[in-house]
Tab-separated table of C-alpha atoms in Angstrom:
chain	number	residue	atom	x	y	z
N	34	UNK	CA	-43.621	18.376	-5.096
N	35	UNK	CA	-43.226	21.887	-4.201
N	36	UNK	CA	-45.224	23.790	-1.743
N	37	UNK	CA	-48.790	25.042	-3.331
N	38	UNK	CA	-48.719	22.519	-6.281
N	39	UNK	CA	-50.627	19.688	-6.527
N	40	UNK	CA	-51.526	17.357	-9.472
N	41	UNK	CA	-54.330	17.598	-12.079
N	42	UNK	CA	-56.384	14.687	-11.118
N	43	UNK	CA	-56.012	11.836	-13.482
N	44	UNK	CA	-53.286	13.588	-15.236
N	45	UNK	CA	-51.427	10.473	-16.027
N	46	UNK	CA	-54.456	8.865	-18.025
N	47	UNK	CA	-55.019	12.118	-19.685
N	48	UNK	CA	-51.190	12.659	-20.891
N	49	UNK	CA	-50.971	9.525	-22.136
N	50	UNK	CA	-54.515	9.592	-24.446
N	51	UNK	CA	-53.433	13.300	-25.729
N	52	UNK	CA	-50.034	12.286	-26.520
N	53	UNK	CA	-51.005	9.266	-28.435
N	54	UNK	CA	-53.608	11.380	-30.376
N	55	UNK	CA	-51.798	14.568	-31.338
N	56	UNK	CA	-48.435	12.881	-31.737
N	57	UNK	CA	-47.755	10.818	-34.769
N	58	UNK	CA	-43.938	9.884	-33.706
N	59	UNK	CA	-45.777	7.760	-31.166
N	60	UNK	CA	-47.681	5.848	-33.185
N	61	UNK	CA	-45.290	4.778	-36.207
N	62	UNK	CA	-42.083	4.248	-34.002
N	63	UNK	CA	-40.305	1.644	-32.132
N	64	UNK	CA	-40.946	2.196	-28.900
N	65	UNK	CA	-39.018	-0.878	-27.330
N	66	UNK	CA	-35.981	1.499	-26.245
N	67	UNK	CA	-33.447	0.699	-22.942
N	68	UNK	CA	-32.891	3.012	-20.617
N	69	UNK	CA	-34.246	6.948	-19.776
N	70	UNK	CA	-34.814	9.096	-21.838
N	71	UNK	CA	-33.904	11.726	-19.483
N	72	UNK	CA	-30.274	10.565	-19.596
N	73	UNK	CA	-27.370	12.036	-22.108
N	74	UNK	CA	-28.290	8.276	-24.246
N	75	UNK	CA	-30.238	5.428	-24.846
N	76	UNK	CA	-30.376	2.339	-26.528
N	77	UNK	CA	-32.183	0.325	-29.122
N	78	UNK	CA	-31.599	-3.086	-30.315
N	79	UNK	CA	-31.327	-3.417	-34.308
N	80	UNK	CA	-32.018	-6.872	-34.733
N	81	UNK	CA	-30.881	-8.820	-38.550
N	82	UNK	CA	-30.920	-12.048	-40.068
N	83	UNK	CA	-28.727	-14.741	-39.733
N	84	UNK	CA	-26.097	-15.398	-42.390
N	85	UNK	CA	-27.287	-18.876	-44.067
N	86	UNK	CA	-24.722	-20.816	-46.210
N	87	UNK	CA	-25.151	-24.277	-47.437
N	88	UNK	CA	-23.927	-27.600	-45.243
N	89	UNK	CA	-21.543	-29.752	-46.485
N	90	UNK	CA	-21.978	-33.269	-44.516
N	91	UNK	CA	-18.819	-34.334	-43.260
N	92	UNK	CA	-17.523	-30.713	-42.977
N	93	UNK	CA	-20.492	-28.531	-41.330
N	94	UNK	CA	-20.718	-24.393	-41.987
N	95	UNK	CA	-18.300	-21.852	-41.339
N	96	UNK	CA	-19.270	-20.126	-38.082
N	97	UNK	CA	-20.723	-16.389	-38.665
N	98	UNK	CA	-21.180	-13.433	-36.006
N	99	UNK	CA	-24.219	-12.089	-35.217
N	100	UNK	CA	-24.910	-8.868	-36.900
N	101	UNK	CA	-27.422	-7.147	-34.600
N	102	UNK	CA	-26.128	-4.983	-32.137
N	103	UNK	CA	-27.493	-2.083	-29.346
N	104	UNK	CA	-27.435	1.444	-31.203
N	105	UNK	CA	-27.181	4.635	-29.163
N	106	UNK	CA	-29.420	7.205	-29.396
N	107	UNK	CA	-28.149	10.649	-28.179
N	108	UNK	CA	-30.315	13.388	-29.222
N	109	UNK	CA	-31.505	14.410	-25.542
N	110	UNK	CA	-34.355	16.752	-25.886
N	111	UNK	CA	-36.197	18.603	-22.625
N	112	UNK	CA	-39.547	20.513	-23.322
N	113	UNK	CA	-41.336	22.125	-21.100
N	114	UNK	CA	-44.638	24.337	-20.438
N	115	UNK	CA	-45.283	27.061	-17.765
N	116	UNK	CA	-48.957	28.490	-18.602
N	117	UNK	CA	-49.977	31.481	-16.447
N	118	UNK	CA	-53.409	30.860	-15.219
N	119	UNK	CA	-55.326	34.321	-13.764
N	120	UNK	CA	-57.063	33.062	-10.329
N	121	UNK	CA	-60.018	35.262	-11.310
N	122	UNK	CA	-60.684	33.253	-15.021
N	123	UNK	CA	-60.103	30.064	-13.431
N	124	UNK	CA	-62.810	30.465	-10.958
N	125	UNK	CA	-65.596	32.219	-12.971
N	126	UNK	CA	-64.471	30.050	-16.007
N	127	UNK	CA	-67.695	28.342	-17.143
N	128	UNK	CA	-65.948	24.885	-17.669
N	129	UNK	CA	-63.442	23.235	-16.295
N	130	UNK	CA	-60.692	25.743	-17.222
N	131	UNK	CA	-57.549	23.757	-15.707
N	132	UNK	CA	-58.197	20.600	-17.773
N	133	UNK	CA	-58.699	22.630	-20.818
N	134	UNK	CA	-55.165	24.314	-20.560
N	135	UNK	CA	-53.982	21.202	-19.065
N	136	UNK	CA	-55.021	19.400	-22.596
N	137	UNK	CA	-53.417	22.406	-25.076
N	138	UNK	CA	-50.565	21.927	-23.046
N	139	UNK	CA	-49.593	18.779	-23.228
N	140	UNK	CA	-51.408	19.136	-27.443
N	141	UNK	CA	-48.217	21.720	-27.654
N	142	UNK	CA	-45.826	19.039	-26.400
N	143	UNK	CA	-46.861	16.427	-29.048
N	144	UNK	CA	-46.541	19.197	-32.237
N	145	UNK	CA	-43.128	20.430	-30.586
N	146	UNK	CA	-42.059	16.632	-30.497
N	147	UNK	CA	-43.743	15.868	-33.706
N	148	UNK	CA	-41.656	18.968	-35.476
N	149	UNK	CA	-38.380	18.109	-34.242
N	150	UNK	CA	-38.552	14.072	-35.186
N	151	UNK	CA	-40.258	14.617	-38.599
N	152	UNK	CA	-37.562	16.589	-39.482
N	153	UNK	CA	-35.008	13.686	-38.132
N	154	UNK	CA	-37.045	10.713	-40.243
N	155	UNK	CA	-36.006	13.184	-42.911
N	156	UNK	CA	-33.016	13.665	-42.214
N	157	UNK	CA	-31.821	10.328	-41.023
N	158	UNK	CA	-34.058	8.507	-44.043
N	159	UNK	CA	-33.049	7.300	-47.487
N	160	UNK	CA	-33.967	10.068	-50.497
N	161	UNK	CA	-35.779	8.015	-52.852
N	162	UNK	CA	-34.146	8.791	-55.961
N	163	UNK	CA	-36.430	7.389	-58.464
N	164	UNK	CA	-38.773	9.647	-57.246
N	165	UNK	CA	-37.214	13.175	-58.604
N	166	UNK	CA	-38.421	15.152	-61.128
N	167	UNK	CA	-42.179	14.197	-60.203
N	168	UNK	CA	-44.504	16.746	-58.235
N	169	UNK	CA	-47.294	14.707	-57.207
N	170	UNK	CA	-50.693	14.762	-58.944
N	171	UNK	CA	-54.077	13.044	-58.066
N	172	UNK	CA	-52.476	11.231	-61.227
N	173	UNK	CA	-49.523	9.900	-60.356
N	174	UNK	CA	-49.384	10.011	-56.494
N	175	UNK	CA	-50.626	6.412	-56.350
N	176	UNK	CA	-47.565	5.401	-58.547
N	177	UNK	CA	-45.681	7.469	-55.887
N	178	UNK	CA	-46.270	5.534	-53.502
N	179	UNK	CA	-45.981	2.150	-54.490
N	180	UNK	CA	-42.074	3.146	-55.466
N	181	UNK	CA	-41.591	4.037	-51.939
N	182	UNK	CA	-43.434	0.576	-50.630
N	183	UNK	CA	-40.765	-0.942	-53.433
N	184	UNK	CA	-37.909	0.565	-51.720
N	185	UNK	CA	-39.086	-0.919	-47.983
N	186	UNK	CA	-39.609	-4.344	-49.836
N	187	UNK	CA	-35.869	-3.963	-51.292
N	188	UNK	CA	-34.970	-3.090	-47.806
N	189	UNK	CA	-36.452	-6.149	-46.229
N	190	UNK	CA	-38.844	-4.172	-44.116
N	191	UNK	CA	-41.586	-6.178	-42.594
N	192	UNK	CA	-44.710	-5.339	-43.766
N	193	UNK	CA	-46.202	-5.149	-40.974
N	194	UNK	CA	-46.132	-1.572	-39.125
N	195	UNK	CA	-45.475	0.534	-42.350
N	196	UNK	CA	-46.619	3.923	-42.212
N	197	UNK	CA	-47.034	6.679	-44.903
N	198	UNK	CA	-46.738	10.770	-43.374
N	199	UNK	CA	-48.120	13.120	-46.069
N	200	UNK	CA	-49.129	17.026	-45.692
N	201	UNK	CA	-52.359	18.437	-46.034
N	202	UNK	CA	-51.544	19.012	-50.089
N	203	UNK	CA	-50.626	15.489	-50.578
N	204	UNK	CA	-54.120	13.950	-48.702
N	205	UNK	CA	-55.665	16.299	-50.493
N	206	UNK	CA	-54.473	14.558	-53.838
N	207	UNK	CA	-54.971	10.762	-52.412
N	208	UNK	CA	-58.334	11.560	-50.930
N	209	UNK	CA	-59.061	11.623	-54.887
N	210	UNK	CA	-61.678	9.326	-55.990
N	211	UNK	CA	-58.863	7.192	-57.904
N	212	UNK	CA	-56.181	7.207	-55.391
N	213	UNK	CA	-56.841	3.903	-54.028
N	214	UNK	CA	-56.724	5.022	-50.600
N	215	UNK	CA	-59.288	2.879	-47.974
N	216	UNK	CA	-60.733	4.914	-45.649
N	217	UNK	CA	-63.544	2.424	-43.813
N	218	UNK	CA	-61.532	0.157	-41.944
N	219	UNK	CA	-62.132	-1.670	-38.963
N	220	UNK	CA	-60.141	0.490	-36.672
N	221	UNK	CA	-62.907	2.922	-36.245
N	222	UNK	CA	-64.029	6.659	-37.169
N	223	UNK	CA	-62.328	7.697	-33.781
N	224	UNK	CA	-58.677	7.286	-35.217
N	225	UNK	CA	-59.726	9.883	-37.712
N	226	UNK	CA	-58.615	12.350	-35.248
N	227	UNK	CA	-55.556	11.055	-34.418
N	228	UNK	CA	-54.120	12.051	-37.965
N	229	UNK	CA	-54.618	8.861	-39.054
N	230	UNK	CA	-56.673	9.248	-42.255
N	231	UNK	CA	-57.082	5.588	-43.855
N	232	UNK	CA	-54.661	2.768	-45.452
N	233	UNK	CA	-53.080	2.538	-49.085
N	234	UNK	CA	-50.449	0.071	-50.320
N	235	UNK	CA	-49.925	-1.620	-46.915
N	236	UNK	CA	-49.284	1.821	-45.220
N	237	UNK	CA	-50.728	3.372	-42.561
N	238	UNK	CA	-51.213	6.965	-43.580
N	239	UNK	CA	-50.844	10.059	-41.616
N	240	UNK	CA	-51.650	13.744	-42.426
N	241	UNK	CA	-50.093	16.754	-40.381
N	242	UNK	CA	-48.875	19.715	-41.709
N	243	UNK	CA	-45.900	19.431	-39.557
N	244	UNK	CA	-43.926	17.408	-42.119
N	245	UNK	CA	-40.882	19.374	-43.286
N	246	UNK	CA	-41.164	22.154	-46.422
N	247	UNK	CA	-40.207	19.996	-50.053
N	248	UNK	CA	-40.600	16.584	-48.364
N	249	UNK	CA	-43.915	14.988	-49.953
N	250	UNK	CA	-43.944	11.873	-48.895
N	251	UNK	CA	-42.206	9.509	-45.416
N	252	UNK	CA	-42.771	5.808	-46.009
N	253	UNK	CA	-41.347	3.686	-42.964
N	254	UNK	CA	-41.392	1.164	-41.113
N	255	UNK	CA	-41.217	1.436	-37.448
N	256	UNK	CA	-37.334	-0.609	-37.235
N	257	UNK	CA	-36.427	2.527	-39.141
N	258	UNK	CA	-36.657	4.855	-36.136
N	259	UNK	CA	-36.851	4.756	-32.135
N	260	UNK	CA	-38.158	6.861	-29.810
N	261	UNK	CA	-38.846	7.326	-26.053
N	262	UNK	CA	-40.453	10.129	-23.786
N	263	UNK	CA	-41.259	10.096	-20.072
N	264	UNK	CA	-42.159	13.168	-17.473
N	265	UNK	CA	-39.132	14.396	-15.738
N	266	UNK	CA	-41.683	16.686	-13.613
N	267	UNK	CA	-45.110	15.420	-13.590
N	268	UNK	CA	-47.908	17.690	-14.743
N	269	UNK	CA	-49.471	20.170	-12.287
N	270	UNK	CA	-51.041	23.231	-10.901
N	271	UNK	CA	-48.635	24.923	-8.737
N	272	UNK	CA	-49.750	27.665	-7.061
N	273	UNK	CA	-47.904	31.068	-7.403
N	274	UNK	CA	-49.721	33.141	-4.457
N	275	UNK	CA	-47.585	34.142	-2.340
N	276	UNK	CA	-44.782	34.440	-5.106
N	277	UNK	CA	-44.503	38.332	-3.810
N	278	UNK	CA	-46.093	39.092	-7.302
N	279	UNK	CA	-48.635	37.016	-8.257
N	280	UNK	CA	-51.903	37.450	-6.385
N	281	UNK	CA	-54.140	34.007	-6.498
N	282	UNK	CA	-52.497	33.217	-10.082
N	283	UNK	CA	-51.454	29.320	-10.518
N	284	UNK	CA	-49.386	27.640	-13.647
N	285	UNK	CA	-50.066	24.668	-15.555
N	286	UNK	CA	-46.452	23.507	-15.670
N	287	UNK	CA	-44.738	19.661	-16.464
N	288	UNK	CA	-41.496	19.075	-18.111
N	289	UNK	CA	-40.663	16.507	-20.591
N	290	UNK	CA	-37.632	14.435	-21.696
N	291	UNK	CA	-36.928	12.676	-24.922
N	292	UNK	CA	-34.467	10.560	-27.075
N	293	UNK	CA	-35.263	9.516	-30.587
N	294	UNK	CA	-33.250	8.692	-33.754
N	295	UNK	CA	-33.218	6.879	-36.967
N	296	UNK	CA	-31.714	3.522	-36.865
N	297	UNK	CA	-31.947	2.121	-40.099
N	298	UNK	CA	-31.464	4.103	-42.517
N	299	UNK	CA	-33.235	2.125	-45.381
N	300	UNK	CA	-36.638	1.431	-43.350
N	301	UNK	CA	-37.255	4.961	-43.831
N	302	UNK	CA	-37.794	6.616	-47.535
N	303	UNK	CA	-38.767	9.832	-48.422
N	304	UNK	CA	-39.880	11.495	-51.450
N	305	UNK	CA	-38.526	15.019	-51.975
N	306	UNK	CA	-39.311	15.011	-55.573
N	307	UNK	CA	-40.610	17.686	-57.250
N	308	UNK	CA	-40.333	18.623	-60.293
């Protein structure tokens, strides 16, 4: 560590619990990825079925390969944040100013990651044709929805680990008395900060306003996309007195690494359908 830094006590703890509530890519991917993520490419294991054909006595089956196979992810991604800190305003500060900036930091690591891989579920997803031509309405967003869990149950996804990302606009419509949409559940009122805003047709659902412009709705499962992050430089204060021109300033700095990528292609449906 260089001289005049030194780490924000139980920075590790504090990372981790910010990351997992301000980042949604966190919580709906798999996370079971080989390798760092602060090399050129990682891998992920896309497990299928087994081919099943019918036994003849006498004669046996026809030997068939195994179809799952390691896929490379190689969209290498380093963020980072340097935060001037004034040496006055840190020690007059009537809280704990460090672990405040220390929090937005790493909160402005999450919505930069969080920008870039909604855009990739998008991107690397399956458009939902059937679900053109249809702006959704308190009225028909339900109906919406159960196309897209359709399309995952076409797709063999498990139902298990299905999540639903919608905007602001679109909870706005399935927070409607007749949306269907659970809000009570057993996982608590603290996950209502996370993003997390309730469960509908076997989805999860998510709300950030980071999902991209004319997308409505992402319905996934987490096979459909991998992702992986880890500190490259661990978060800190350094010190910058003695820097020639900073005069008892510090940073908040820590740099961050990250692969991510859609796998399968099906597992992830979007509605882009307006009309």
């Amino acid at each position: 560590m260089p001289t005049g830094a030194r780490k924000i006590t139980g920075y590790s703890d504090i990372s981790e619990q910010v990351l997992f509530n301000e980042s949604i890519i966190r919580n709906v991917s798999n996370l079971d990825v080989q390798g760092s993520p602060g090399t050129t490419a990682v891998s992920v294991y896309v497990n299928t079925l087994a081919t099943v054909a019918t036994y003849v006595p006498g004669t046996g089956v026809a030997k068939t390969n195994d179809g799952s196979a390691y896929v490379s992810l190689a969209n290498l991604k380093e963020i980072a944040v340097n935060e001037l800190l004034d040496g006055f305003t840190v020690e007059t500060a009537p809280a704990d100013l460090v672990a405040s900036r220390f929090m937005g930091a790493v909160g402005a690591l999450a919505e930069s990651i969080d920008t870039t891989t909604l855009a990739a579920l998008v991107s690397g997803g399956t458009e939902l044709v059937a679900a053109a031509g249809a702006t959704p309405t308190a009225a028909n967003i339900y109906t919406k929805i159960l196309a897209l869990k359709q399309a995952l149950d076409l797709a063999k996804a498990p139902r298990s680990g299905r999540s639903l990302i919608i905007d602001p606009e679109r909870e706005a419509l399935l927070l409607d008395t007749s949306s269907k949409l659970v809000l009570n559940t057993d996982r608590g009122d603290r996950i209502l900060m996370d993003g997390w805003i309730g469960r509908v047709a076997g989805f999860d659902v998510y709300s950030t306003t980071l999902v991209p412009t004319a997308t409505n709705m992402i319905a996934m499962q987490k096979r459909g996309f991998a992702y992986k992050d880890n500190w490259k430089i661990e978060p800190r204060l350094q010190s910058l007195d003695g820097s020639g021109t900073f005069i008892g300033d510090s940073a908040i700095q820590g740099r961050m690494a990250y692969n991510y990528g859609a796998v399968r292609a099906t597992l992830i449906q979007v509605d882009n359908g307006r009309a």
